[in-house]
Short mmCIF file of C-alpha atoms and ligand atoms in Angstrom, two decimals:
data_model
loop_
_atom_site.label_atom_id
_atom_site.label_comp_id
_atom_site.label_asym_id
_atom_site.label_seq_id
_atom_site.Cartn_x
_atom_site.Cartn_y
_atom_site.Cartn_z
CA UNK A 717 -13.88 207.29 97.73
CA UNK A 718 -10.59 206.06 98.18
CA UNK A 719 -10.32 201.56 98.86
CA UNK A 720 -7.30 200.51 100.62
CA UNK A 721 -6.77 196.99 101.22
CA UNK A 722 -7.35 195.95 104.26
CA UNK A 723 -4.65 193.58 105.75
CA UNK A 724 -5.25 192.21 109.60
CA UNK A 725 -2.85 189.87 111.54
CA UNK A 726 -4.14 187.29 110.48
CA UNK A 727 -2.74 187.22 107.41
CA UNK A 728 0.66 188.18 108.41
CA UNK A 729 3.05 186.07 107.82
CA UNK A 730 6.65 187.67 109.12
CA UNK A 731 7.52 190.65 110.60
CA UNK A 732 11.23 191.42 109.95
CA UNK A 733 13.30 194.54 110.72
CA UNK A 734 12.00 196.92 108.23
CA UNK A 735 8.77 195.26 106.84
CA UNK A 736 6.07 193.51 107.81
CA UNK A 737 4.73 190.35 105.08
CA UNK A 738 1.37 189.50 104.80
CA UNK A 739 -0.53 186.79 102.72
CA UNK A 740 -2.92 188.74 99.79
CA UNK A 741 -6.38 188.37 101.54
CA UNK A 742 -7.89 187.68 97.85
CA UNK A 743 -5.01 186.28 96.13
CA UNK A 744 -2.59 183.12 97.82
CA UNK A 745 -0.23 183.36 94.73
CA UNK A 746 1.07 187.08 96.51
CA UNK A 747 2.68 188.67 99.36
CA UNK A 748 2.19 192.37 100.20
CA UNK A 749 5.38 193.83 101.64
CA UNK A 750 4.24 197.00 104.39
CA UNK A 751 7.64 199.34 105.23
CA UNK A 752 7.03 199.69 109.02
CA UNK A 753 6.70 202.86 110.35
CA UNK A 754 9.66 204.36 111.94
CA UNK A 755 8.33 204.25 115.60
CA UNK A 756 8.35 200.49 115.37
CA UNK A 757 11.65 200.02 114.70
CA UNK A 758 14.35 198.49 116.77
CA UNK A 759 16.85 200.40 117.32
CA UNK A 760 20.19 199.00 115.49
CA UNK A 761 24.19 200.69 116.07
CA UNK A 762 25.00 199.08 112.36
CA UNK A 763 25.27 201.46 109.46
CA UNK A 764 22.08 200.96 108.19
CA UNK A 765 20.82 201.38 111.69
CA UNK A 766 21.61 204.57 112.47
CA UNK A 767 21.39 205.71 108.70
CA UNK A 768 17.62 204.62 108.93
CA UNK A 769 17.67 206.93 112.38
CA UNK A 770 19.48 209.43 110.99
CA UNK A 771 18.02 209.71 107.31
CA UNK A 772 14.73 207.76 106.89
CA UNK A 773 14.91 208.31 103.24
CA UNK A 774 17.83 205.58 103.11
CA UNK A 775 14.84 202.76 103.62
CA UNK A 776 12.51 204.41 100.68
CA UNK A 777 15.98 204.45 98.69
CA UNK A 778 16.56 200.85 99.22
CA UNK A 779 13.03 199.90 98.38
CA UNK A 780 14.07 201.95 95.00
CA UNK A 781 16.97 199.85 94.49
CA UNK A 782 15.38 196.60 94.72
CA UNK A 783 12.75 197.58 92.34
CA UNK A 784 15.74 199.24 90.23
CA UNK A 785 17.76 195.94 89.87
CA UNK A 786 14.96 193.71 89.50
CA UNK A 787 13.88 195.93 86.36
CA UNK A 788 17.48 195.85 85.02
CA UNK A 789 17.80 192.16 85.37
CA UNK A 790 14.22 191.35 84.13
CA UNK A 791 14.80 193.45 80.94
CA UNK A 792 17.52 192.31 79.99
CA UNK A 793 16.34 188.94 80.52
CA UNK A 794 13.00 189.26 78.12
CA UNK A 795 13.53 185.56 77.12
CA UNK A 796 10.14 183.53 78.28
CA UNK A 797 12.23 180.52 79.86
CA UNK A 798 14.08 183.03 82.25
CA UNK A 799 13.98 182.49 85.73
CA UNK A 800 14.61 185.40 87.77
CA UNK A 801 16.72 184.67 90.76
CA UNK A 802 15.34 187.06 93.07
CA UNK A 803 11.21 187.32 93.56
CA UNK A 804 9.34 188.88 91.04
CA UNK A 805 7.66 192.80 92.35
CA UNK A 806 4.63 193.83 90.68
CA UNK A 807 4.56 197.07 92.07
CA UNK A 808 2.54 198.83 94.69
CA UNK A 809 -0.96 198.60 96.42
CA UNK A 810 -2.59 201.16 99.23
CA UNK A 811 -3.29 199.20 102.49
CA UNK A 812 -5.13 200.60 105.73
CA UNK A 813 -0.88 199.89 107.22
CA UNK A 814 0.77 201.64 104.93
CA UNK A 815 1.75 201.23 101.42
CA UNK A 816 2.52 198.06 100.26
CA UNK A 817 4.71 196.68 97.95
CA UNK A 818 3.00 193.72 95.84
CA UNK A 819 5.65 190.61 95.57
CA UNK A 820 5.16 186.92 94.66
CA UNK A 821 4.54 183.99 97.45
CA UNK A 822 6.83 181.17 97.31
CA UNK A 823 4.97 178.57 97.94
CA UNK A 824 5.54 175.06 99.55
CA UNK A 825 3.77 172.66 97.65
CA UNK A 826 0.35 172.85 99.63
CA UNK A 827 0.36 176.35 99.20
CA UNK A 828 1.18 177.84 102.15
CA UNK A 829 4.43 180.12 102.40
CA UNK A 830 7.93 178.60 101.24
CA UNK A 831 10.30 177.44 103.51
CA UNK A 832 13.97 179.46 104.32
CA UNK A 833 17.43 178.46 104.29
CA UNK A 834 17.70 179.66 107.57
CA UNK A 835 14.44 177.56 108.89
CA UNK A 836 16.01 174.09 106.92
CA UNK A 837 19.36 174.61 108.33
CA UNK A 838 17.61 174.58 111.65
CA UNK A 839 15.43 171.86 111.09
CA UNK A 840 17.81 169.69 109.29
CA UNK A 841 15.54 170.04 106.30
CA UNK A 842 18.26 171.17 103.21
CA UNK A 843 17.89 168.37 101.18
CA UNK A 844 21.10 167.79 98.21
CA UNK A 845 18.39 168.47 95.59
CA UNK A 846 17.79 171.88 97.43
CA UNK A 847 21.27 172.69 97.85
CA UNK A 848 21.55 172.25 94.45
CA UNK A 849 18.78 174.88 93.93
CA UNK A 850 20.88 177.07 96.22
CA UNK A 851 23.39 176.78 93.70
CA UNK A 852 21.41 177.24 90.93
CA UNK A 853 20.63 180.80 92.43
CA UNK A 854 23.85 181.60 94.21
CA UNK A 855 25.70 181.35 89.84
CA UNK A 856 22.29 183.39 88.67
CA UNK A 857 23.20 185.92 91.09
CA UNK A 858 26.77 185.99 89.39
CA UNK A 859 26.07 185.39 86.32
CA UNK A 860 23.57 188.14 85.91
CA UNK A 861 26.25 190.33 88.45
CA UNK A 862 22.69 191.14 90.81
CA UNK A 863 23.87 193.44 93.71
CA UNK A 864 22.99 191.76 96.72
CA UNK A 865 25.08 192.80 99.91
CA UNK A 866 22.71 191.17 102.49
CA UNK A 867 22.42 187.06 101.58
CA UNK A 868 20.93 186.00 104.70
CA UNK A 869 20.04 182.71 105.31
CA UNK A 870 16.33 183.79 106.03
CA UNK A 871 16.15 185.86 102.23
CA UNK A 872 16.28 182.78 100.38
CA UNK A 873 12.82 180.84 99.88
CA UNK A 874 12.46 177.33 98.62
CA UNK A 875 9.51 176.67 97.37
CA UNK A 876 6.99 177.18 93.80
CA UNK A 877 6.64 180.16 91.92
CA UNK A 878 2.70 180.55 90.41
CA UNK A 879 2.60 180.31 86.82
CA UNK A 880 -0.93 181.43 85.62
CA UNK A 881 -3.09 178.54 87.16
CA UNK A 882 -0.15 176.31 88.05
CA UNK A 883 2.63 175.98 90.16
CA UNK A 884 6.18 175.92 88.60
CA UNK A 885 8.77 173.59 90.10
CA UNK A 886 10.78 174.11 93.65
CA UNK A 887 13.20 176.71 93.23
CA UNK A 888 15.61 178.69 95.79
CA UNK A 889 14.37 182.17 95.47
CA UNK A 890 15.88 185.55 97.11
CA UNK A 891 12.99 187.49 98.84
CA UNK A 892 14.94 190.56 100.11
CA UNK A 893 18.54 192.01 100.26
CA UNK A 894 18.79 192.75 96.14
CA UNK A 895 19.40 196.59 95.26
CA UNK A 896 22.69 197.58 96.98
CA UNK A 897 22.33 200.77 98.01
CA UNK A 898 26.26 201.36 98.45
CA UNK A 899 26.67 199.48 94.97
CA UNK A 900 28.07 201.75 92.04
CA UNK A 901 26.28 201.89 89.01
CA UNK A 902 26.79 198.39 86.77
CA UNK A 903 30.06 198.97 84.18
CA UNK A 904 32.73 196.37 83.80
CA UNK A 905 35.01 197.59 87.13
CA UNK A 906 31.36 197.34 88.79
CA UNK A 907 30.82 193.86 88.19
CA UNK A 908 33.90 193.03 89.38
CA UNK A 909 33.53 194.12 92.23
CA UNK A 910 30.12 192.88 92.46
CA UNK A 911 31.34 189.33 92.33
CA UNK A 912 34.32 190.19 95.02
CA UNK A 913 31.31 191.57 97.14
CA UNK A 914 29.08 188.51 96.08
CA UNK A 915 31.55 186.29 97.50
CA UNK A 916 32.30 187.83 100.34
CA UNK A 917 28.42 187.50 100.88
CA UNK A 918 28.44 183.68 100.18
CA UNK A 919 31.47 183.78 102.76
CA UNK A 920 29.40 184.93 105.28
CA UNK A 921 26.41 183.09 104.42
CA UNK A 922 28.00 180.03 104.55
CA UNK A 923 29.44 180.88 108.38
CA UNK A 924 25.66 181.88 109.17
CA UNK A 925 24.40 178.46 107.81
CA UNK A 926 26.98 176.23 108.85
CA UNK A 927 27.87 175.32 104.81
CA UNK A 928 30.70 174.81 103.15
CA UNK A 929 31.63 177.52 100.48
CA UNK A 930 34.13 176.71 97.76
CA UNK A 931 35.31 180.35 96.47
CA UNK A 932 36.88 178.06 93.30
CA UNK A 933 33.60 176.68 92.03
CA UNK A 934 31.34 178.82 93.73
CA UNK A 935 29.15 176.33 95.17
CA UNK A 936 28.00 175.52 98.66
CA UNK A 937 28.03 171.95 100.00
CA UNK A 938 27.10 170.08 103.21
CA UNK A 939 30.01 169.70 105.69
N1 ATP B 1634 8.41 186.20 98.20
C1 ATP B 1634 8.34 185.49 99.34
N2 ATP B 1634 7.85 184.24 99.33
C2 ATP B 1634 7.77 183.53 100.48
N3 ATP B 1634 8.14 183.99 101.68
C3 ATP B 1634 8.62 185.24 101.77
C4 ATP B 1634 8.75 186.06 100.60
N4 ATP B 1634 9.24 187.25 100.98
C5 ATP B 1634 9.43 187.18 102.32
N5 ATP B 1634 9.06 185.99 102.81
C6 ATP B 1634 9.12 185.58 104.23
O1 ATP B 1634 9.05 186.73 105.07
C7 ATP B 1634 10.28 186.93 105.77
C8 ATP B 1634 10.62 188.41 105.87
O2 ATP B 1634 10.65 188.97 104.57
P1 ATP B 1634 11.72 190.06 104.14
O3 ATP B 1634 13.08 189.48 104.30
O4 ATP B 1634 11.36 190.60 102.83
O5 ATP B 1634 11.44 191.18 105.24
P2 ATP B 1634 12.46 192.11 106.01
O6 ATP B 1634 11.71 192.81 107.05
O7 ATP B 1634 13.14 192.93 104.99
O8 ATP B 1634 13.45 191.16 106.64
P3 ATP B 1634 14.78 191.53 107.40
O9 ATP B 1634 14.91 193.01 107.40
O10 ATP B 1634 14.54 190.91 108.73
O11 ATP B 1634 15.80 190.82 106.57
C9 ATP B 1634 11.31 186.10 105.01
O12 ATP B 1634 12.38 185.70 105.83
C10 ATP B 1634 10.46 184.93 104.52
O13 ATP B 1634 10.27 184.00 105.57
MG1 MG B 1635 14.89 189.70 105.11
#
């Protein structure tokens, strides 16, 4: 007999455009990721709107990227003191909503699910110590030329990564929008224009959040 986990709304804990995230019922450390179905998706007249329309494939594709570039940054990375800018993906579990993909929760400190940017910068919550986390992540992405075309204010988590039986310390974490799916394939012409695209990202992610982004040093301050 076949077990799927079962997930109810109770545990969820967002339901974005293309997935739903719910809390592990057994474990607090994870977050299952669920690919909605097609029927419950809003419609959307961007590109990846009406690609998802047009070719559903495009959304199992992206889910392949994500898991592609977080493999190619994690092994080249084998070093034990690395810290992974985007969220670490342990694969996949069956659930009675669909197949879900196994991530880890960043935690606030009591436990419960992390903060975003985009919730601080609402709440006046981004404190210098966290934009300085921000940082920290924005140069990893750079650094380590990740492909991320969608830095949206609500894809980076602050909070504490699980370690075994403890919690590490706060970090700024991106939860979604790794993979590019439009991104060519990583030589030394594609990490160029990964960091022209990065930028451009942090350009727009500063506008979104109502930071200041310095292109020179590639940081982001308060206004
Ligand atoms: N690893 C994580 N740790 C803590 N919270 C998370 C994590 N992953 C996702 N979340 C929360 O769930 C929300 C939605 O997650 P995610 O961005 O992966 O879904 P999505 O449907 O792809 O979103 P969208 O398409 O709207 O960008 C995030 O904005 C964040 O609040
Ligand atoms: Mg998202």
């Amino acid at each position: 007999m076949a077990v799927a986990l079962n997930l109810s709304v109770s545990n969820l804990v967002a339901s974005g455009v293309q997935r739903a995230v719910y809390l592990h019922p057994n474990d607090r450390t994870k977050l299952i990721k669920v690919l909605k179905p097609d029927g419950q998706m809003p419609n959307r007249w961007n590109f990846n709107g009406v690609m998802d329309r047009v070719m559903p494939s495009t959304r199992i594709r992206q889910i392949r990227k994500e898991y592609t570039e977080y493999l190619r940054v994690m092994l080249q990375h084998p070093e034990p003191d690395f810290r992974a800018p985007m969220s670490h993906m342990f694969g996949f579990v069956s659930t009675n909503v669909g197949l879900g993909c196994l991530t880890e929760n960043v935690m606030g400190p009591d436990g419960s699910v992390g903060e975003t940017l985009g919730q601080k910068m609402k709440r006046g919550t981004l404190t210098d110590s966290q934009l300085t986390l921000l940082n920290d992540t924005i140069d990893a992405l750079f650094v380590h030329s990740v492909r991320a075309s969608d830095l949206n204010p609500n894809n980076f988590v602050f909070g504490h990564r699980s370690y075994g039986n403890v919690l590490g310390p706060e970090e700024c974490v991106l939860v979604d929008g790794f993979g590019d799916i439009h991104a060519i394939p990583v030589r030394s012409m594609g990490r160029w224009l990964n960091r022209i695209g990065l930028a451009d990202s942090c350009k727009r992610l500063a506008r979104n959040t109502k930071l200041l982004w310095d292109p020179k040093t590639r940081r982001f301050s308060h206004f």
